[in-house]
Amino acid sequence: MTNKIAKRSLRILVAGGGVAGQALAFWLARGGHAVTVVERSPALRASGAQVDLRGQGIEAVERMGLLLEVRKRLVDEAGVAFVDSRGKPKATIMANTSGKGRQTLTSEYEIMRGDLVRILHEATKDDAEYVFGKSVDGFDQHASRVTAHFSDGTSGEYDLLIGADGQGSRTRRTLLPRGVVPCGMGISGGLVGAYVLAGEINRNPADLPAALANYEQVLRPFVDEIQGEVNPRILRMGMPLSKHSISAFQSVTALACFLHIPDLVARMSTQDRGGDWQLPAFSDALAA
């Protein structure tokens, strides 16, 4: 990979080789750092359900130069249908492919998680070290470094340890207070977070506390926006349990679709779920 920045090279350990971990490896390697990604699975975990890209997440992939590869592997999903007990469609909300407004329930960029993981791995495998079948069981924080203790009994010293190992992360449980839950728009949020975190580290590798503080300051409005949209009451309305509630939900949804309300709302909206927060611009040396 070319155009690496001639600054202090850090030894960085990324715990987790999923979407966010590999996106971090992509940008950190472009910053000239020695990146090691440890993944507890014995091989690349290229499985999982269908995911979508939205808002700033789409732009993050585009800045990686990988949007064309994503387009080649999109799932053929034209929209979402709500059906009755006999499988008859009662209402259908189509994807917004106009290029304007926001995504509907179906994104224009629907892709299997495994395909996205493979795309990211192909883009990073030659520039970062991947270690499979191994996890971070604990760590010791020192003044200017961290010692990571691995599941195979070995240890290693790094300038920075980044936890990107999912919702059940042992690293996350160590650092975050009990009760803290991940934000919505997970895949896009992870891609955006990786871009911002790596960008701040690459911009200020000699002062990691400052880089991490900048990361928090820059990303916080975006995180607050997407977390604020995860409303449990609205989610419960969209997943009714009783027969009466299901019937009412289908009737309201059918009327809304008949009037083209979801389509009009999507097309007329000026922003997607991430709000009007703009993906920051970092050095041109990091541009794909």
Short mmCIF file of C-alpha atoms in Angstrom, two decimals:
data_model
loop_
_atom_site.label_atom_id
_atom_site.label_comp_id
_atom_site.label_asym_id
_atom_site.label_seq_id
_atom_site.Cartn_x
_atom_site.Cartn_y
_atom_site.Cartn_z
CA MET A 1 0.00 0.00 0.00
CA THR A 2 1.37 3.40 -0.93
CA ASN A 3 1.30 6.96 0.46
CA LYS A 4 2.04 6.01 4.06
CA ILE A 5 2.67 8.92 6.43
CA ALA A 6 6.23 9.42 7.64
CA LYS A 7 5.42 9.86 11.33
CA ARG A 8 6.01 7.86 14.47
CA SER A 9 5.09 4.24 13.79
CA LEU A 10 3.05 2.66 16.57
CA ARG A 11 2.58 -0.97 17.50
CA ILE A 12 -1.19 -1.34 17.65
CA LEU A 13 -3.16 -4.41 18.69
CA VAL A 14 -6.74 -4.71 17.49
CA ALA A 15 -8.84 -7.28 19.35
CA GLY A 16 -11.42 -8.61 16.90
CA GLY A 17 -11.25 -9.30 13.17
CA GLY A 18 -14.80 -8.37 12.21
CA VAL A 19 -16.00 -5.36 10.23
CA ALA A 20 -14.82 -2.64 12.65
CA GLY A 21 -11.52 -4.37 13.44
CA GLN A 22 -10.59 -4.77 9.81
CA ALA A 23 -11.65 -1.22 8.97
CA LEU A 24 -9.33 -0.03 11.74
CA ALA A 25 -6.52 -2.15 10.31
CA PHE A 26 -7.11 -0.60 6.89
CA TRP A 27 -6.75 3.01 8.02
CA LEU A 28 -4.04 2.43 10.65
CA ALA A 29 -1.86 0.56 8.16
CA ARG A 30 -2.22 3.47 5.77
CA GLY A 31 -0.91 5.63 8.60
CA GLY A 32 2.29 3.58 8.62
CA HIS A 33 1.66 1.69 11.86
CA ALA A 34 2.43 -1.94 12.66
CA VAL A 35 -1.03 -3.40 13.15
CA THR A 36 -1.81 -6.84 14.58
CA VAL A 37 -5.40 -8.12 14.51
CA VAL A 38 -6.22 -11.05 16.81
CA GLU A 39 -9.41 -12.99 16.21
CA ARG A 40 -10.55 -15.77 18.53
CA SER A 41 -12.15 -17.74 15.69
CA PRO A 42 -9.76 -20.23 14.03
CA ALA A 43 -10.37 -18.63 10.63
CA LEU A 44 -11.88 -15.50 9.14
CA ARG A 45 -15.41 -15.25 10.56
CA ALA A 46 -17.03 -14.55 7.21
CA SER A 47 -20.56 -15.51 8.23
CA GLY A 48 -23.61 -13.86 9.72
CA ALA A 49 -26.86 -12.32 8.64
CA GLN A 50 -27.56 -9.72 6.01
CA VAL A 51 -26.46 -6.20 6.98
CA ASP A 52 -26.90 -2.79 5.43
CA LEU A 53 -24.88 0.36 4.93
CA ARG A 54 -26.47 3.72 5.63
CA GLY A 55 -25.61 7.39 5.63
CA GLN A 56 -22.06 8.12 6.71
CA GLY A 57 -21.25 4.40 6.65
CA ILE A 58 -21.64 4.42 2.87
CA GLU A 59 -19.29 7.38 2.64
CA ALA A 60 -16.75 5.65 4.89
CA VAL A 61 -16.64 2.66 2.53
CA GLU A 62 -16.38 4.99 -0.45
CA ARG A 63 -13.35 6.71 1.10
CA MET A 64 -11.74 3.30 1.47
CA GLY A 65 -12.13 2.86 -2.28
CA LEU A 66 -14.24 -0.26 -1.72
CA LEU A 67 -17.72 0.89 -2.70
CA LEU A 68 -17.47 -0.71 -6.15
CA GLU A 69 -16.55 -4.06 -4.58
CA VAL A 70 -19.52 -3.72 -2.22
CA ARG A 71 -21.82 -2.95 -5.13
CA LYS A 72 -20.72 -6.16 -6.88
CA ARG A 73 -21.87 -8.25 -3.92
CA LEU A 74 -25.12 -6.56 -2.96
CA VAL A 75 -28.10 -8.70 -2.00
CA ASP A 76 -31.00 -8.57 -4.43
CA GLU A 77 -33.57 -7.10 -2.06
CA ALA A 78 -35.99 -4.66 -3.63
CA GLY A 79 -37.90 -3.91 -0.45
CA VAL A 80 -39.62 -5.25 2.66
CA ALA A 81 -43.07 -6.88 2.54
CA PHE A 82 -45.43 -7.27 5.50
CA VAL A 83 -47.47 -10.44 5.07
CA ASP A 84 -50.49 -12.00 6.80
CA SER A 85 -50.75 -15.50 8.28
CA ARG A 86 -51.26 -16.96 4.78
CA GLY A 87 -48.15 -15.28 3.40
CA LYS A 88 -50.13 -12.73 1.40
CA PRO A 89 -48.39 -9.30 1.22
CA LYS A 90 -50.39 -6.61 3.00
CA ALA A 91 -47.91 -3.76 2.47
CA THR A 92 -44.51 -3.30 0.83
CA ILE A 93 -41.89 -0.63 1.47
CA MET A 94 -39.40 -0.41 -1.39
CA ALA A 95 -35.76 0.65 -1.14
CA ASN A 96 -35.04 4.27 -2.02
CA THR A 97 -32.77 4.09 -5.07
CA SER A 98 -33.31 7.69 -6.17
CA GLY A 99 -29.97 8.87 -4.81
CA LYS A 100 -31.81 11.50 -2.75
CA GLY A 101 -33.06 11.57 0.82
CA ARG A 102 -32.61 8.66 3.20
CA GLN A 103 -32.72 4.87 3.11
CA THR A 104 -35.98 3.09 3.94
CA LEU A 105 -36.26 -0.20 5.87
CA THR A 106 -34.28 -1.71 2.99
CA SER A 107 -31.04 0.08 2.24
CA GLU A 108 -29.73 0.59 -1.27
CA TYR A 109 -26.65 -1.18 0.07
CA GLU A 110 -27.75 -4.55 1.46
CA ILE A 111 -24.92 -7.11 1.71
CA MET A 112 -24.22 -10.35 3.52
CA ARG A 113 -21.95 -9.77 6.51
CA GLY A 114 -19.58 -12.49 5.28
CA ASP A 115 -19.13 -10.78 1.93
CA LEU A 116 -18.33 -7.46 3.60
CA VAL A 117 -15.82 -9.16 5.92
CA ARG A 118 -14.11 -10.83 2.95
CA ILE A 119 -13.91 -7.52 1.06
CA LEU A 120 -12.26 -5.82 4.03
CA HIS A 121 -9.87 -8.73 4.59
CA GLU A 122 -8.74 -8.73 0.99
CA ALA A 123 -8.00 -5.00 1.32
CA THR A 124 -5.97 -5.39 4.54
CA LYS A 125 -4.35 -8.85 4.62
CA ASP A 126 -1.09 -7.68 3.01
CA ASP A 127 -0.63 -4.66 5.31
CA ALA A 128 -1.66 -5.96 8.72
CA GLU A 129 -0.77 -9.10 10.65
CA TYR A 130 -3.73 -11.40 11.33
CA VAL A 131 -3.60 -13.98 14.12
CA PHE A 132 -6.52 -16.41 14.28
CA GLY A 133 -7.53 -18.76 17.07
CA LYS A 134 -6.32 -16.34 19.72
CA SER A 135 -7.94 -13.73 21.93
CA VAL A 136 -7.00 -11.07 24.47
CA ASP A 137 -7.78 -12.46 27.93
CA GLY A 138 -6.51 -9.44 29.86
CA PHE A 139 -4.12 -6.53 29.82
CA ASP A 140 -1.96 -4.35 32.04
CA GLN A 141 -1.92 -0.60 31.42
CA HIS A 142 1.42 1.17 31.86
CA ALA A 143 2.34 4.83 31.52
CA SER A 144 3.13 4.69 27.81
CA ARG A 145 2.32 1.13 26.72
CA VAL A 146 -0.01 -1.79 27.33
CA THR A 147 0.82 -5.45 27.93
CA ALA A 148 -1.75 -7.78 26.39
CA HIS A 149 -2.20 -11.30 27.75
CA PHE A 150 -3.43 -13.81 25.20
CA SER A 151 -5.50 -16.97 25.46
CA ASP A 152 -2.52 -19.18 24.55
CA GLY A 153 -0.55 -17.98 27.57
CA THR A 154 1.69 -15.57 25.69
CA SER A 155 1.95 -11.80 26.16
CA GLY A 156 2.97 -8.84 24.04
CA GLU A 157 3.66 -5.14 24.47
CA TYR A 158 1.96 -2.53 22.35
CA ASP A 159 1.56 1.21 22.20
CA LEU A 160 -2.21 0.85 21.99
CA LEU A 161 -4.87 -1.83 22.41
CA ILE A 162 -8.19 -1.31 20.65
CA GLY A 163 -11.19 -3.48 21.49
CA ALA A 164 -13.27 -4.28 18.40
CA ASP A 165 -14.45 -7.72 19.48
CA GLY A 166 -18.21 -7.36 19.50
CA GLN A 167 -21.01 -6.91 22.02
CA GLY A 168 -19.72 -9.68 24.27
CA SER A 169 -16.26 -8.12 24.33
CA ARG A 170 -14.17 -8.91 27.40
CA THR A 171 -12.23 -5.70 26.72
CA ARG A 172 -15.47 -3.71 26.66
CA ARG A 173 -16.68 -5.27 29.91
CA THR A 174 -13.40 -4.25 31.54
CA LEU A 175 -13.59 -0.63 30.42
CA LEU A 176 -17.27 0.28 30.33
CA PRO A 177 -19.63 0.52 33.30
CA ARG A 178 -22.33 -2.12 33.67
CA GLY A 179 -25.46 -1.33 31.71
CA VAL A 180 -23.81 0.50 28.80
CA VAL A 181 -25.22 -0.90 25.56
CA PRO A 182 -23.95 -0.57 21.93
CA CYS A 183 -25.52 2.16 19.71
CA GLY A 184 -27.91 1.54 16.70
CA MET A 185 -26.78 1.42 13.03
CA GLY A 186 -24.09 -1.03 14.12
CA ILE A 187 -22.25 -1.82 10.87
CA SER A 188 -22.23 1.75 9.57
CA GLY A 189 -21.46 3.05 13.06
CA GLY A 190 -18.50 0.68 13.31
CA LEU A 191 -17.13 1.76 9.94
CA VAL A 192 -17.49 5.43 10.84
CA GLY A 193 -15.95 4.93 14.28
CA ALA A 194 -12.99 3.06 12.81
CA TYR A 195 -12.38 5.83 10.28
CA VAL A 196 -12.47 8.59 12.89
CA LEU A 197 -10.40 6.74 15.49
CA ALA A 198 -7.69 5.78 13.01
CA GLY A 199 -7.73 9.28 11.54
CA GLU A 200 -7.11 10.92 14.90
CA ILE A 201 -4.36 8.41 15.76
CA ASN A 202 -2.70 8.92 12.37
CA ARG A 203 -2.90 12.67 12.80
CA ASN A 204 -1.35 12.69 16.27
CA PRO A 205 0.58 9.44 16.90
CA ALA A 206 3.02 11.10 19.31
CA ASP A 207 0.22 12.06 21.72
CA LEU A 208 -2.26 9.23 22.04
CA PRO A 209 -4.23 10.77 24.93
CA ALA A 210 -4.89 13.80 22.75
CA ALA A 211 -5.78 11.60 19.77
CA LEU A 212 -8.28 9.61 21.84
CA ALA A 213 -9.79 12.76 23.33
CA ASN A 214 -10.22 14.19 19.84
CA TYR A 215 -11.86 10.94 18.73
CA GLU A 216 -14.39 11.21 21.54
CA GLN A 217 -15.11 14.86 20.80
CA VAL A 218 -15.49 14.40 17.05
CA LEU A 219 -17.55 11.20 17.11
CA ARG A 220 -19.81 11.91 20.11
CA PRO A 221 -22.47 13.94 18.22
CA PHE A 222 -22.80 11.14 15.64
CA VAL A 223 -23.07 8.45 18.32
CA ASP A 224 -25.64 10.46 20.26
CA GLU A 225 -27.68 10.87 17.08
CA ILE A 226 -27.85 7.19 16.16
CA GLN A 227 -28.35 6.07 19.77
CA GLY A 228 -31.16 8.57 20.17
CA GLU A 229 -33.05 6.93 17.30
CA VAL A 230 -33.13 3.56 19.04
CA ASN A 231 -36.48 4.13 20.75
CA PRO A 232 -37.76 0.99 22.55
CA ARG A 233 -41.37 2.16 22.33
CA ILE A 234 -41.19 2.57 18.55
CA LEU A 235 -39.47 -0.81 18.24
CA ARG A 236 -42.28 -2.44 20.21
CA MET A 237 -44.87 -0.83 17.92
CA GLY A 238 -43.06 -2.33 14.93
CA MET A 239 -43.07 -5.79 16.50
CA PRO A 240 -46.62 -6.30 17.87
CA LEU A 241 -47.34 -9.50 19.79
CA SER A 242 -51.13 -9.82 20.04
CA LYS A 243 -53.41 -10.73 17.15
CA HIS A 244 -55.29 -7.44 17.47
CA SER A 245 -52.08 -5.41 17.50
CA ILE A 246 -50.71 -7.25 14.46
CA SER A 247 -53.93 -6.62 12.54
CA ALA A 248 -53.89 -2.92 13.44
CA PHE A 249 -50.23 -2.62 12.49
CA GLN A 250 -50.85 -4.24 9.11
CA SER A 251 -53.82 -1.98 8.40
CA VAL A 252 -51.92 1.21 9.23
CA THR A 253 -48.88 0.08 7.25
CA ALA A 254 -51.01 -0.90 4.26
CA LEU A 255 -52.68 2.53 4.22
CA ALA A 256 -49.34 4.34 4.52
CA CYS A 257 -47.91 2.34 1.62
CA PHE A 258 -51.03 2.88 -0.48
CA LEU A 259 -50.52 6.63 -0.01
CA HIS A 260 -46.78 6.25 -0.79
CA ILE A 261 -45.92 7.87 2.53
CA PRO A 262 -42.73 5.87 3.26
CA ASP A 263 -41.40 6.59 -0.22
CA LEU A 264 -42.20 10.30 0.00
CA VAL A 265 -40.67 10.62 3.49
CA ALA A 266 -37.48 8.92 2.36
CA ARG A 267 -37.09 11.01 -0.79
CA MET A 268 -37.89 14.32 0.90
CA SER A 269 -35.66 13.75 3.93
CA THR A 270 -32.43 15.73 3.81
CA GLN A 271 -30.45 13.29 5.95
CA ASP A 272 -30.18 9.62 6.88
CA ARG A 273 -30.14 8.09 10.36
CA GLY A 274 -26.79 9.67 11.27
CA GLY A 275 -28.25 13.16 10.99
CA ASP A 276 -26.35 16.04 9.41
CA TRP A 277 -23.05 15.08 11.07
CA GLN A 278 -20.29 15.18 8.47
CA LEU A 279 -17.56 12.57 8.14
CA PRO A 280 -14.35 14.52 8.93
CA ALA A 281 -11.62 14.96 6.35
CA PHE A 282 -8.17 13.72 7.25
CA SER A 283 -4.86 13.94 5.40
CA ASP A 284 -4.95 13.41 1.64
CA ALA A 285 -2.23 10.82 2.21
CA LEU A 286 -4.94 8.56 3.62
CA ALA A 287 -7.26 8.90 0.66
CA ALA A 288 -7.78 5.64 -1.24
#
